[in-house]
Coordinates of C-alpha atoms in Angstrom, one line a residue:
Chain A
M1 CA 56.6 -51.2 -43.6
V2 CA 54.1 -52.0 -41.4
T3 CA 50.3 -53.5 -43.4
P4 CA 48.3 -54.4 -40.4
D5 CA 45.6 -56.9 -40.8
W6 CA 43.3 -54.6 -38.2
I7 CA 44.0 -50.8 -36.3
A8 CA 42.8 -50.5 -33.3
V9 CA 41.3 -47.0 -32.6
D10 CA 41.6 -45.3 -29.2
W11 CA 39.7 -41.7 -30.0
G12 CA 39.1 -39.8 -26.9
T13 CA 38.2 -36.0 -26.0
T14 CA 41.5 -35.1 -25.5
R15 CA 43.9 -38.0 -27.7
L16 CA 43.6 -39.8 -30.6
R17 CA 46.1 -43.3 -30.5
V18 CA 45.6 -46.0 -33.1
W19 CA 47.9 -49.6 -33.3
A20 CA 49.0 -51.4 -36.4
M21 CA 47.8 -55.0 -35.5
A22 CA 48.7 -58.7 -36.3
G23 CA 45.2 -61.0 -34.6
A24 CA 46.4 -59.8 -31.2
D25 CA 49.9 -58.6 -32.0
V26 CA 51.1 -54.8 -32.2
L27 CA 53.4 -54.1 -35.3
D28 CA 53.2 -50.5 -34.7
S29 CA 51.5 -47.7 -32.3
R30 CA 51.2 -43.7 -32.6
S31 CA 49.2 -40.8 -31.4
S32 CA 48.5 -37.2 -31.2
D33 CA 46.7 -35.3 -29.5
K34 CA 43.6 -34.6 -32.1
G35 CA 41.0 -35.7 -29.1
M36 CA 36.9 -35.6 -30.1
G37 CA 36.9 -32.8 -28.8
A38 CA 39.6 -30.1 -30.6
L39 CA 38.1 -31.4 -34.0
G40 CA 35.5 -30.0 -36.6
P41 CA 33.3 -32.3 -38.6
D42 CA 35.4 -32.3 -41.4
Q43 CA 38.2 -33.1 -39.5
F44 CA 38.4 -36.2 -38.2
E45 CA 39.4 -38.4 -41.4
P46 CA 42.7 -36.1 -41.8
A47 CA 43.5 -36.8 -38.5
L48 CA 43.4 -40.3 -38.9
L49 CA 44.8 -40.9 -42.0
D50 CA 47.4 -38.3 -40.6
L51 CA 48.7 -41.7 -38.4
I52 CA 47.6 -44.6 -40.5
G53 CA 48.0 -43.2 -43.3
D54 CA 51.0 -45.2 -44.3
W55 CA 49.4 -48.7 -42.7
I56 CA 45.8 -49.0 -45.0
A57 CA 47.1 -49.9 -48.7
G58 CA 45.3 -53.1 -48.5
R59 CA 41.7 -51.5 -46.5
P60 CA 42.5 -53.1 -42.7
P61 CA 39.2 -52.6 -41.0
V62 CA 39.4 -49.9 -38.4
I63 CA 37.8 -50.5 -35.2
A64 CA 37.5 -47.2 -33.2
C65 CA 35.7 -46.3 -29.7
G66 CA 35.2 -43.4 -27.5
M67 CA 34.2 -40.1 -28.2
V68 CA 34.3 -40.0 -31.7
G69 CA 31.0 -41.6 -31.6
A70 CA 29.6 -39.2 -29.6
R71 CA 26.8 -36.4 -30.9
G72 CA 29.5 -34.0 -32.6
G73 CA 32.2 -36.8 -33.1
W74 CA 32.5 -38.4 -36.5
A75 CA 29.5 -40.0 -37.1
E76 CA 27.3 -40.3 -34.5
A77 CA 27.2 -44.4 -32.5
E78 CA 24.5 -45.4 -30.7
Y79 CA 23.6 -45.6 -26.9
R80 CA 23.1 -49.8 -26.2
A81 CA 21.4 -49.6 -22.9
T82 CA 22.2 -51.8 -19.3
P83 CA 21.9 -54.2 -19.0
C84 CA 23.5 -56.2 -22.0
A85 CA 27.1 -57.5 -22.8
A86 CA 29.9 -54.9 -23.1
L87 CA 30.2 -55.2 -26.9
D88 CA 28.1 -55.5 -29.7
P89 CA 30.1 -55.0 -32.7
A90 CA 27.6 -55.6 -34.9
R91 CA 25.8 -52.5 -34.0
A92 CA 29.1 -50.6 -34.5
I93 CA 28.9 -47.3 -37.4
R94 CA 31.0 -46.8 -40.6
P95 CA 31.0 -42.9 -41.1
K96 CA 31.4 -42.2 -44.8
A97 CA 35.3 -42.0 -45.4
A98 CA 36.0 -39.6 -49.2
D99 CA 39.3 -42.5 -48.6
P100 CA 38.2 -45.3 -50.4
R101 CA 40.8 -47.3 -49.0
L102 CA 39.1 -46.5 -45.1
D103 CA 37.0 -49.3 -43.1
V104 CA 36.2 -47.8 -40.1
H105 CA 33.8 -48.8 -37.6
I106 CA 32.9 -46.9 -34.4
L107 CA 31.9 -49.1 -31.4
P108 CA 28.3 -47.4 -29.5
G109 CA 28.3 -46.7 -26.0
L110 CA 26.2 -47.6 -23.4
S111 CA 23.3 -46.4 -21.5
Q112 CA 21.2 -46.4 -18.3
L113 CA 18.2 -44.6 -18.0
D114 CA 17.2 -45.0 -14.3
P115 CA 19.6 -42.8 -13.3
P116 CA 20.2 -41.6 -16.5
D117 CA 24.4 -42.2 -17.8
V118 CA 26.1 -42.7 -20.5
M119 CA 29.9 -44.2 -21.6
R120 CA 31.8 -44.1 -24.8
G121 CA 35.2 -45.7 -24.7
E122 CA 34.7 -47.3 -20.8
E123 CA 33.5 -50.0 -22.3
T124 CA 35.9 -51.2 -24.3
Q125 CA 37.9 -51.3 -21.1
I126 CA 35.2 -53.7 -19.9
A127 CA 35.1 -55.5 -22.7
G128 CA 39.1 -56.5 -22.4
F129 CA 38.9 -56.9 -18.6
L130 CA 36.1 -59.4 -18.9
A131 CA 38.4 -60.4 -21.8
G132 CA 40.2 -61.9 -19.5
Q133 CA 38.5 -62.6 -16.5
P134 CA 34.8 -64.0 -17.7
D135 CA 33.0 -64.5 -14.6
F136 CA 34.6 -61.8 -12.8
D137 CA 31.6 -60.7 -10.4
G138 CA 31.5 -57.6 -8.7
T139 CA 32.3 -53.3 -9.5
L140 CA 35.2 -52.1 -11.8
C141 CA 35.7 -48.0 -10.5
L142 CA 37.3 -46.8 -13.9
P143 CA 39.0 -43.4 -12.4
G144 CA 39.8 -40.5 -14.1
T145 CA 38.4 -37.1 -15.5
H146 CA 35.2 -38.5 -15.3
C147 CA 35.0 -41.7 -12.4
K148 CA 32.9 -44.7 -13.5
W149 CA 31.3 -47.1 -11.3
V150 CA 29.9 -50.4 -13.6
R151 CA 28.3 -53.5 -12.1
I152 CA 29.5 -56.7 -13.6
S153 CA 27.5 -60.2 -13.4
G154 CA 26.9 -63.2 -15.0
G155 CA 29.2 -61.1 -17.7
M156 CA 26.8 -58.5 -18.3
V157 CA 27.3 -54.9 -17.9
E158 CA 24.2 -54.8 -15.1
G159 CA 24.3 -50.8 -14.7
F160 CA 26.9 -47.9 -13.9
H161 CA 26.9 -44.7 -12.5
T162 CA 29.4 -41.4 -13.2
F163 CA 30.8 -38.7 -11.1
M164 CA 32.6 -36.1 -12.3
T165 CA 34.9 -35.7 -9.4
G166 CA 38.7 -35.7 -11.4
E167 CA 37.2 -32.8 -13.1
I168 CA 36.1 -30.8 -10.5
Y169 CA 39.2 -31.2 -8.8
A170 CA 40.9 -29.7 -12.1
L171 CA 38.5 -26.9 -12.2
L172 CA 38.7 -25.8 -8.7
T173 CA 42.7 -26.2 -8.8
R174 CA 42.9 -23.8 -11.9
H175 CA 39.8 -22.1 -12.1
S176 CA 38.7 -21.7 -8.6
V177 CA 40.2 -19.5 -5.3
L178 CA 41.4 -22.7 -4.4
R179 CA 44.1 -22.7 -7.9
L180 CA 46.0 -19.7 -5.0
T181 CA 46.5 -22.3 -2.4
V182 CA 46.7 -25.6 -4.2
G183 CA 47.7 -25.1 -7.7
D184 CA 49.2 -27.7 -8.9
A185 CA 50.8 -29.4 -6.3
R186 CA 51.0 -33.3 -5.9
P187 CA 48.1 -34.3 -3.5
D188 CA 49.7 -35.8 0.2
A189 CA 48.6 -39.3 1.0
A190 CA 48.5 -39.0 4.4
A191 CA 46.2 -36.0 3.8
F192 CA 43.8 -37.5 1.1
L193 CA 43.0 -40.2 3.6
K194 CA 42.5 -38.3 6.6
A195 CA 39.7 -36.0 4.6
A196 CA 38.4 -38.9 3.0
A197 CA 37.8 -41.0 5.3
Q198 CA 36.0 -37.9 7.1
A199 CA 34.1 -37.0 4.4
L200 CA 32.6 -40.6 3.6
A201 CA 31.9 -40.5 7.0
N202 CA 30.2 -37.3 7.2
P203 CA 29.4 -36.1 3.6
D204 CA 28.1 -32.6 4.8
L205 CA 32.0 -32.2 5.3
S206 CA 32.9 -32.0 1.9
P207 CA 31.3 -28.7 0.6
A208 CA 32.0 -27.4 3.8
G209 CA 35.8 -28.5 3.6
M210 CA 36.5 -26.5 0.7
F211 CA 37.5 -23.0 1.6
P212 CA 38.5 -23.8 4.7
L213 CA 41.7 -25.1 2.3
R214 CA 42.3 -21.0 1.5
A215 CA 41.8 -20.2 4.9
G216 CA 43.9 -22.1 6.0
A217 CA 46.6 -21.1 3.7
L218 CA 46.1 -17.3 4.8
L219 CA 45.6 -17.8 8.3
A220 CA 48.6 -20.7 8.5
G221 CA 50.5 -21.2 6.1
L222 CA 48.8 -24.5 5.1
P223 CA 50.9 -26.4 2.5
A224 CA 49.8 -26.7 -1.4
Q225 CA 50.3 -30.7 -1.0
D226 CA 48.3 -31.2 2.0
A227 CA 45.9 -28.5 1.1
A228 CA 46.0 -30.7 -2.5
G229 CA 45.3 -33.6 -0.7
R230 CA 42.6 -32.2 1.3
L231 CA 40.1 -31.2 -1.2
S232 CA 41.1 -34.4 -3.6
G233 CA 39.9 -36.7 0.1
L234 CA 37.1 -34.8 0.1
L235 CA 35.9 -34.9 -2.9
V236 CA 36.8 -38.8 -3.0
G237 CA 35.3 -39.3 0.2
A238 CA 32.3 -37.3 -0.7
E239 CA 32.1 -40.1 -4.4
L240 CA 32.7 -42.9 -1.8
A241 CA 29.9 -42.3 0.7
A242 CA 27.5 -41.7 -2.2
A243 CA 28.7 -45.1 -4.4
R244 CA 28.7 -46.8 -1.3
P245 CA 26.6 -49.6 -2.6
L246 CA 28.4 -50.7 -5.4
W247 CA 31.2 -51.2 -3.6
L248 CA 30.4 -52.7 -0.1
D249 CA 30.4 -56.2 0.0
R250 CA 31.0 -56.5 -3.7
R251 CA 34.4 -57.5 -4.8
T252 CA 36.1 -54.2 -6.9
I253 CA 38.9 -53.4 -9.3
I254 CA 39.6 -50.1 -10.0
I255 CA 41.5 -49.9 -13.5
G256 CA 43.5 -46.6 -14.3
A257 CA 46.4 -44.2 -14.3
P258 CA 48.3 -45.7 -11.3
D259 CA 48.5 -42.5 -9.1
L260 CA 45.2 -41.8 -9.1
A261 CA 44.2 -45.8 -8.5
A262 CA 46.4 -46.4 -5.8
F263 CA 44.9 -43.4 -4.4
Y264 CA 41.1 -44.3 -4.7
H265 CA 42.8 -48.0 -3.5
Q266 CA 43.8 -46.9 -0.3
A267 CA 40.6 -44.9 0.5
L268 CA 38.8 -47.9 -0.2
T269 CA 40.5 -50.2 1.7
Q270 CA 41.1 -48.4 4.9
A271 CA 37.2 -48.3 4.5
G272 CA 37.1 -51.8 4.6
A273 CA 36.6 -52.6 0.5
D274 CA 37.6 -55.6 -0.7
A275 CA 39.2 -53.4 -3.3
H276 CA 42.2 -54.2 -6.0
V277 CA 44.3 -52.6 -8.5
M278 CA 45.1 -53.4 -11.9
D279 CA 46.5 -52.1 -15.0
G280 CA 44.4 -50.5 -17.1
A281 CA 46.7 -49.2 -20.0
A282 CA 45.9 -53.0 -22.1
L283 CA 42.8 -53.0 -21.0
V284 CA 41.1 -51.0 -24.4
L285 CA 43.5 -52.4 -26.9
S286 CA 42.0 -56.1 -25.8
G287 CA 38.3 -54.9 -25.7
L288 CA 39.1 -53.5 -29.8
T289 CA 40.6 -57.3 -30.2
A290 CA 37.7 -58.6 -28.9
A291 CA 35.5 -56.4 -31.3
R292 CA 38.1 -57.4 -33.8
A293 CA 37.5 -60.8 -33.6
A294 CA 33.3 -60.1 -34.5
I295 CA 33.4 -58.3 -36.8
A296 CA 35.8 -59.3 -39.6
Chain B
M1 CA 31.4 20.5 -8.7
V2 CA 30.8 17.8 -6.3
T3 CA 32.6 18.6 -3.3
P4 CA 32.8 15.5 -0.9
D5 CA 32.7 15.6 3.3
W6 CA 33.9 11.8 2.7
I7 CA 34.0 9.1 0.0
A8 CA 33.0 5.6 0.4
V9 CA 35.0 3.1 -1.9
D10 CA 33.6 -0.9 -2.2
W11 CA 36.7 -2.7 -3.7
G12 CA 35.7 -5.8 -5.0
T13 CA 37.5 -8.7 -6.5
T14 CA 35.6 -7.9 -10.4
R15 CA 34.2 -4.3 -9.0
L16 CA 35.1 -0.3 -7.9
R17 CA 32.5 1.7 -6.5
V18 CA 32.2 4.5 -5.1
W19 CA 30.5 7.7 -3.7
A20 CA 30.5 11.0 -3.0
M21 CA 29.1 11.4 0.2
A22 CA 27.9 14.5 2.7
G23 CA 28.0 12.5 5.9
A24 CA 25.0 9.7 5.2
D25 CA 24.0 11.9 2.2
V26 CA 25.0 10.3 -1.5
L27 CA 25.7 13.4 -3.7
D28 CA 27.0 11.3 -6.3
S29 CA 28.1 7.7 -7.1
R30 CA 30.3 5.9 -10.2
S31 CA 31.9 2.8 -10.4
S32 CA 34.5 1.0 -12.9
D33 CA 35.3 -3.0 -13.1
K34 CA 38.5 -2.3 -12.1
G35 CA 37.9 -4.3 -9.5
M36 CA 41.5 -6.0 -7.4
G37 CA 41.6 -9.2 -9.3
A38 CA 42.5 -7.2 -12.5
L39 CA 44.9 -4.8 -10.9
G40 CA 48.9 -5.6 -10.3
P41 CA 50.6 -3.4 -7.4
D42 CA 50.9 0.4 -9.0
Q43 CA 47.8 0.4 -10.5
F44 CA 45.0 0.9 -7.7
E45 CA 46.2 4.5 -7.4
P46 CA 45.8 5.5 -11.1
A47 CA 42.7 3.1 -10.8
L48 CA 40.6 4.7 -7.6
L49 CA 42.0 8.2 -9.4
D50 CA 40.2 7.8 -12.5
L51 CA 36.7 7.8 -10.9
I52 CA 36.8 10.1 -7.4
G53 CA 40.1 12.7 -8.9
D54 CA 37.4 15.7 -9.6
W55 CA 36.3 14.8 -6.2
I56 CA 39.6 14.8 -3.4
A57 CA 40.4 18.6 -3.9
G58 CA 39.4 19.1 0.1
R59 CA 41.3 15.7 0.7
P60 CA 38.4 14.0 1.8
P61 CA 38.6 10.9 3.6
V62 CA 38.5 7.7 1.3
I63 CA 37.0 4.6 3.6
A64 CA 37.6 1.5 1.8
C65 CA 36.3 -2.1 2.3
G66 CA 36.6 -5.2 -0.1
M67 CA 39.4 -7.3 -1.5
V68 CA 41.7 -4.6 -1.8
G69 CA 43.0 -5.0 1.4
A70 CA 43.6 -8.6 0.4
R71 CA 47.4 -10.2 -0.1
G72 CA 47.9 -9.3 -3.5
G73 CA 45.7 -6.1 -3.3
W74 CA 46.1 -2.5 -2.7
A75 CA 48.1 -3.2 1.0
E76 CA 47.4 -5.4 3.2
A77 CA 45.0 -4.8 6.1
E78 CA 45.2 -7.6 8.9
Y79 CA 42.4 -10.0 9.9
R80 CA 40.5 -9.4 12.5
A81 CA 39.8 -13.1 14.8
T82 CA 35.9 -13.3 16.0
P83 CA 34.5 -13.5 17.7
C84 CA 34.3 -9.9 17.2
A85 CA 32.6 -6.7 16.6
A86 CA 31.8 -6.3 12.9
L87 CA 34.0 -3.3 12.3
D88 CA 37.3 -1.6 13.9
P89 CA 37.6 1.5 12.1
A90 CA 40.7 2.3 14.2
R91 CA 42.4 -0.4 12.5
A92 CA 42.3 0.5 9.3
I93 CA 45.3 0.6 6.9
R94 CA 46.2 3.5 5.2
P95 CA 48.3 2.6 1.8
K96 CA 50.8 5.0 0.5
A97 CA 49.9 7.3 -2.5
A98 CA 51.3 9.0 -4.8
D99 CA 48.9 11.7 -5.2
P100 CA 48.4 14.4 -1.7
R101 CA 45.2 14.6 -2.1
L102 CA 44.8 11.5 -1.3
D103 CA 43.7 10.1 2.4
V104 CA 42.8 6.5 1.9
H105 CA 41.6 4.0 4.9
I106 CA 41.3 0.2 3.6
L107 CA 39.5 -1.4 6.6
P108 CA 40.4 -5.2 8.1
G109 CA 38.6 -7.5 7.2
L110 CA 37.8 -10.9 9.7
S111 CA 39.1 -14.3 10.3
Q112 CA 38.0 -17.3 12.5
L113 CA 40.6 -19.8 13.6
D114 CA 39.0 -23.2 13.9
P115 CA 38.1 -24.3 10.8
P116 CA 39.4 -21.7 9.2
D117 CA 37.7 -18.8 7.4
V118 CA 38.1 -15.3 6.0
M119 CA 36.0 -12.6 5.0
R120 CA 37.2 -9.1 3.1
G121 CA 33.6 -6.8 2.4
E122 CA 31.1 -8.5 3.6
E123 CA 31.9 -7.3 7.4
T124 CA 31.3 -4.1 5.8
Q125 CA 27.5 -5.1 4.7
I126 CA 27.1 -7.0 8.6
A127 CA 28.4 -3.5 9.9
G128 CA 25.5 -1.9 8.1
F129 CA 23.3 -4.4 8.5
L130 CA 23.2 -4.5 12.6
A131 CA 23.2 -0.3 12.3
G132 CA 19.4 -1.0 11.1
Q133 CA 18.8 -4.0 13.7
P134 CA 21.3 -3.3 16.4
D135 CA 19.6 -6.0 19.1
F136 CA 19.7 -8.9 15.7
D137 CA 20.3 -12.3 17.5
G138 CA 20.6 -15.2 14.8
T139 CA 22.5 -15.6 11.6
L140 CA 23.3 -13.9 8.4
C141 CA 23.2 -15.7 5.0
L142 CA 25.2 -13.9 2.3
P143 CA 25.1 -15.7 -0.5
G144 CA 27.1 -15.2 -3.5
T145 CA 30.0 -16.0 -5.4
H146 CA 31.0 -17.5 -1.5
C147 CA 28.2 -17.6 0.5
K148 CA 29.1 -16.6 3.9
W149 CA 27.2 -18.0 6.6
V150 CA 27.3 -15.5 9.8
R151 CA 26.2 -16.0 13.7
I152 CA 25.0 -13.0 14.8
S153 CA 24.7 -12.7 19.4
G154 CA 25.2 -9.3 21.3
G155 CA 26.1 -7.3 18.4
M156 CA 28.8 -9.2 17.9
V157 CA 30.3 -11.4 15.2
E158 CA 30.5 -15.1 17.2
G159 CA 32.1 -16.4 14.0
F160 CA 31.2 -17.8 10.4
H161 CA 31.7 -20.3 7.6
T162 CA 32.0 -19.6 3.9
F163 CA 31.3 -22.1 1.0
M164 CA 31.9 -22.0 -2.4
T165 CA 28.7 -23.1 -3.8
G166 CA 28.4 -19.9 -5.6
E167 CA 31.8 -20.2 -7.8
I168 CA 31.4 -23.9 -8.0
Y169 CA 28.0 -23.7 -10.1
A170 CA 29.9 -20.8 -12.2
L171 CA 32.7 -23.5 -12.9
L172 CA 30.4 -26.4 -13.1
T173 CA 28.4 -24.5 -15.9
R174 CA 30.9 -22.8 -18.2
H175 CA 33.8 -25.0 -18.5
S176 CA 32.6 -28.7 -17.3
V177 CA 30.7 -31.6 -19.9
L178 CA 27.6 -30.1 -17.9
R179 CA 27.9 -26.9 -20.2
L180 CA 27.0 -28.7 -23.1
T181 CA 24.1 -29.1 -21.1
V182 CA 23.3 -26.3 -18.9
G183 CA 25.1 -23.3 -20.7
D184 CA 23.3 -19.8 -19.4
A185 CA 20.0 -20.9 -18.7
R186 CA 18.3 -20.1 -16.4
P187 CA 17.3 -22.4 -13.1
D188 CA 13.9 -22.8 -13.4
A189 CA 12.2 -23.0 -9.9
A190 CA 10.3 -26.5 -9.0
A191 CA 13.4 -28.1 -10.2
F192 CA 15.7 -25.8 -8.3
L193 CA 13.5 -26.7 -5.4
K194 CA 13.3 -30.3 -5.4
A195 CA 16.6 -31.2 -5.8
A196 CA 17.3 -28.6 -3.0
A197 CA 14.9 -31.1 -1.0
Q198 CA 16.7 -33.8 -1.7
A199 CA 20.6 -33.1 -1.5
L200 CA 19.6 -31.2 2.4
A201 CA 17.2 -35.0 3.4
N202 CA 20.7 -37.2 1.5
P203 CA 24.0 -35.1 1.2
D204 CA 25.2 -37.9 -0.8
L205 CA 23.1 -36.8 -3.8
S206 CA 24.8 -34.0 -4.7
P207 CA 28.3 -35.4 -6.5
A208 CA 25.9 -38.4 -7.4
G209 CA 23.7 -36.2 -9.3
M210 CA 25.5 -34.3 -11.4
F211 CA 26.5 -36.2 -14.5
P212 CA 22.8 -37.5 -15.1
L213 CA 21.8 -34.0 -16.0
R214 CA 23.8 -34.3 -18.9
A215 CA 23.0 -38.3 -19.7
G216 CA 19.4 -36.7 -19.0
A217 CA 20.0 -34.3 -21.8
L218 CA 21.3 -36.6 -24.1
L219 CA 19.0 -39.3 -23.1
A220 CA 15.7 -37.8 -22.9
G221 CA 15.7 -34.6 -23.9
L222 CA 16.2 -32.4 -20.6
P223 CA 15.5 -29.0 -20.9
A224 CA 19.0 -26.7 -20.2
Q225 CA 16.7 -25.1 -17.0
D226 CA 15.3 -27.8 -15.2
A227 CA 19.0 -28.6 -15.5
A228 CA 20.0 -25.5 -14.2
G229 CA 17.8 -25.6 -11.8
R230 CA 18.2 -29.3 -10.7
L231 CA 22.1 -28.9 -10.3
S232 CA 21.5 -25.2 -8.3
G233 CA 19.5 -26.9 -6.5
L234 CA 22.4 -29.9 -5.5
L235 CA 24.4 -27.8 -4.5
V236 CA 22.3 -25.3 -2.3
G237 CA 20.8 -28.8 -0.7
A238 CA 24.3 -29.8 0.6
E239 CA 25.0 -26.2 1.1
L240 CA 22.1 -26.2 3.6
A241 CA 22.8 -29.6 5.2
A242 CA 26.5 -28.4 5.8
A243 CA 25.0 -25.4 7.2
R244 CA 22.1 -26.4 9.5
P245 CA 23.6 -26.0 12.5
L246 CA 23.8 -22.1 11.4
W247 CA 19.8 -21.8 10.5
L248 CA 18.4 -24.5 12.6
D249 CA 16.0 -23.0 15.1
R250 CA 17.7 -19.2 14.2
R251 CA 16.3 -16.4 12.9
T252 CA 18.3 -16.3 9.4
I253 CA 18.0 -13.3 7.1
I254 CA 19.2 -14.0 3.5
I255 CA 21.4 -10.7 2.4
G256 CA 22.0 -10.9 -1.3
A257 CA 21.0 -10.1 -5.1
P258 CA 17.5 -10.4 -5.2
D259 CA 17.2 -14.0 -7.8
L260 CA 19.8 -16.3 -6.0
A261 CA 18.6 -14.7 -2.4
A262 CA 15.4 -15.6 -2.9
F263 CA 16.5 -19.2 -4.4
Y264 CA 17.9 -19.6 -1.0
H265 CA 15.0 -18.2 1.0
Q266 CA 12.9 -20.6 -0.7
A267 CA 14.8 -23.6 -0.2
L268 CA 15.5 -22.4 4.1
T269 CA 11.7 -22.4 3.8
Q270 CA 10.9 -25.5 2.7
A271 CA 13.3 -26.8 5.2
G272 CA 10.8 -24.9 8.1
A273 CA 13.4 -22.8 8.6
D274 CA 13.0 -19.0 9.9
A275 CA 14.2 -17.1 7.1
H276 CA 14.1 -13.7 5.9
V277 CA 15.0 -11.5 2.9
M278 CA 16.8 -8.2 2.9
D279 CA 18.1 -6.1 0.2
G280 CA 21.5 -5.8 1.1
A281 CA 22.6 -2.8 -1.6
A282 CA 22.4 -0.3 0.7
L283 CA 24.4 -2.4 3.5
V284 CA 27.8 -1.7 2.6
L285 CA 26.9 2.4 2.5
S286 CA 25.5 1.9 5.9
G287 CA 28.5 0.1 7.3
L288 CA 31.2 2.8 5.8
T289 CA 29.1 5.5 6.6
A290 CA 29.6 4.1 10.4
A291 CA 33.4 3.3 10.0
R292 CA 33.9 7.0 8.5
A293 CA 31.7 8.7 11.1
A294 CA 34.9 6.3 13.8
I295 CA 37.2 7.7 11.5
A296 CA 37.2 11.1 11.1

């Protein structure tokens, strides 16, 4: 029987992950596909109880981050305006729960007014990173469905910029005419790097280069992995061109799934950036642990 | 009872349109949603017979263009390599039909080797345009799901370039996180023009400007029509930047649906181009009529 003194929750759009914690130690962990995107207003409490119902006899605090706090989530947590610290657990929102054993705290997200931008969940990863490297000065790049580029200075989040590159790649390869050419092929690394360099040097190339992938397959048998690599390179290269002020002459740490992080790393290194990869798997938990220390 | 001396067919991915013709005169017309994308190999002949079954007692030639001739269509018509004339009806393919009254000719598409590109159907619109303006020298812009930019000189198609702008706009507004902000809102013309000018001047802005539309709606109530106009402007502006050699200092005729053609026209005119709009509705039929004259 697990009796945690608190529970960590990472509740994104597609996944719900929970950890039974004793201080900074993990006693147990579970996950389900009951992400925020799949749930109606009354389904959050049952989805959480499904995973943690046998951990909460002692009413331990439950610290949650991510889209669970979005409009349309369980309860809307605020956005804190940058520049600011990555976390302010005192401004967590406490959703009403029918089960009296539930003591849930949802952490706020971050916002930026100009250009307008928002994040929910990544701020907790950033806090986890800063817990380990409090003096870091530079840029964090968090690739994924939406890639976040985050300027860090003096222990604060100065500002950030979101790119939809991952979502656009997925839409193009699953739903556009390019699905017939690329599908779910694994992107070829050499094709990726070449296209990324071209698009970084000439961002015009990105929109112009997409349909030729389909035509190249029809006319010259362009292999799916080459087309996948080239499409990814065109999109990531255009993102790197737009994000250039964020990585040029600034130490840049890429935090994300290993395969994707490696692609960003290679493209940035090829462009002369001072870029490094860090495994991000543990950072959400570090950030939630930092938040818990401040709350309870 | 209609007894055409030939039948014109425009058979694209999503629609099938047919005309009963006497020379260049339309006796009757019909259409269905049995586009090539919805049909298996054995379904083309029945889909066509559904529409023209009562017109073909005299076995009139049926002249078809479009995706019906693609790989995965009724029968694969070749691609003719540019530079070349828009049409060569002698190279039409004649699919086998079970019904002896059917005498079907599918016109070839056009291709370009470098950069690789293909078209099916637009070459017939181009032929229709050139039938009316045989001495035209300049560029044709055919916006739609895929926008084709076509260089015309000496009555020939010199080369062309396809952009996926329309398809990407549809995917983003229907399936990405931007669906929550834009949805099916009608793009605001002023927001479109401003964003198009910005993206044309600085193509980096196009990928960087997308997620801020969602954040602007969340943080500052950005109206859906403004977000739609701005997204369309970012995408079309980036396309115009990439297509600049095709319209700069060249007379450019935009042929497409009136609303979309007007947007391209305004953005091009604002950029100083010598651009004009032409109603494209009748051009496919003019092109098919030109092809029929050569075939029968």
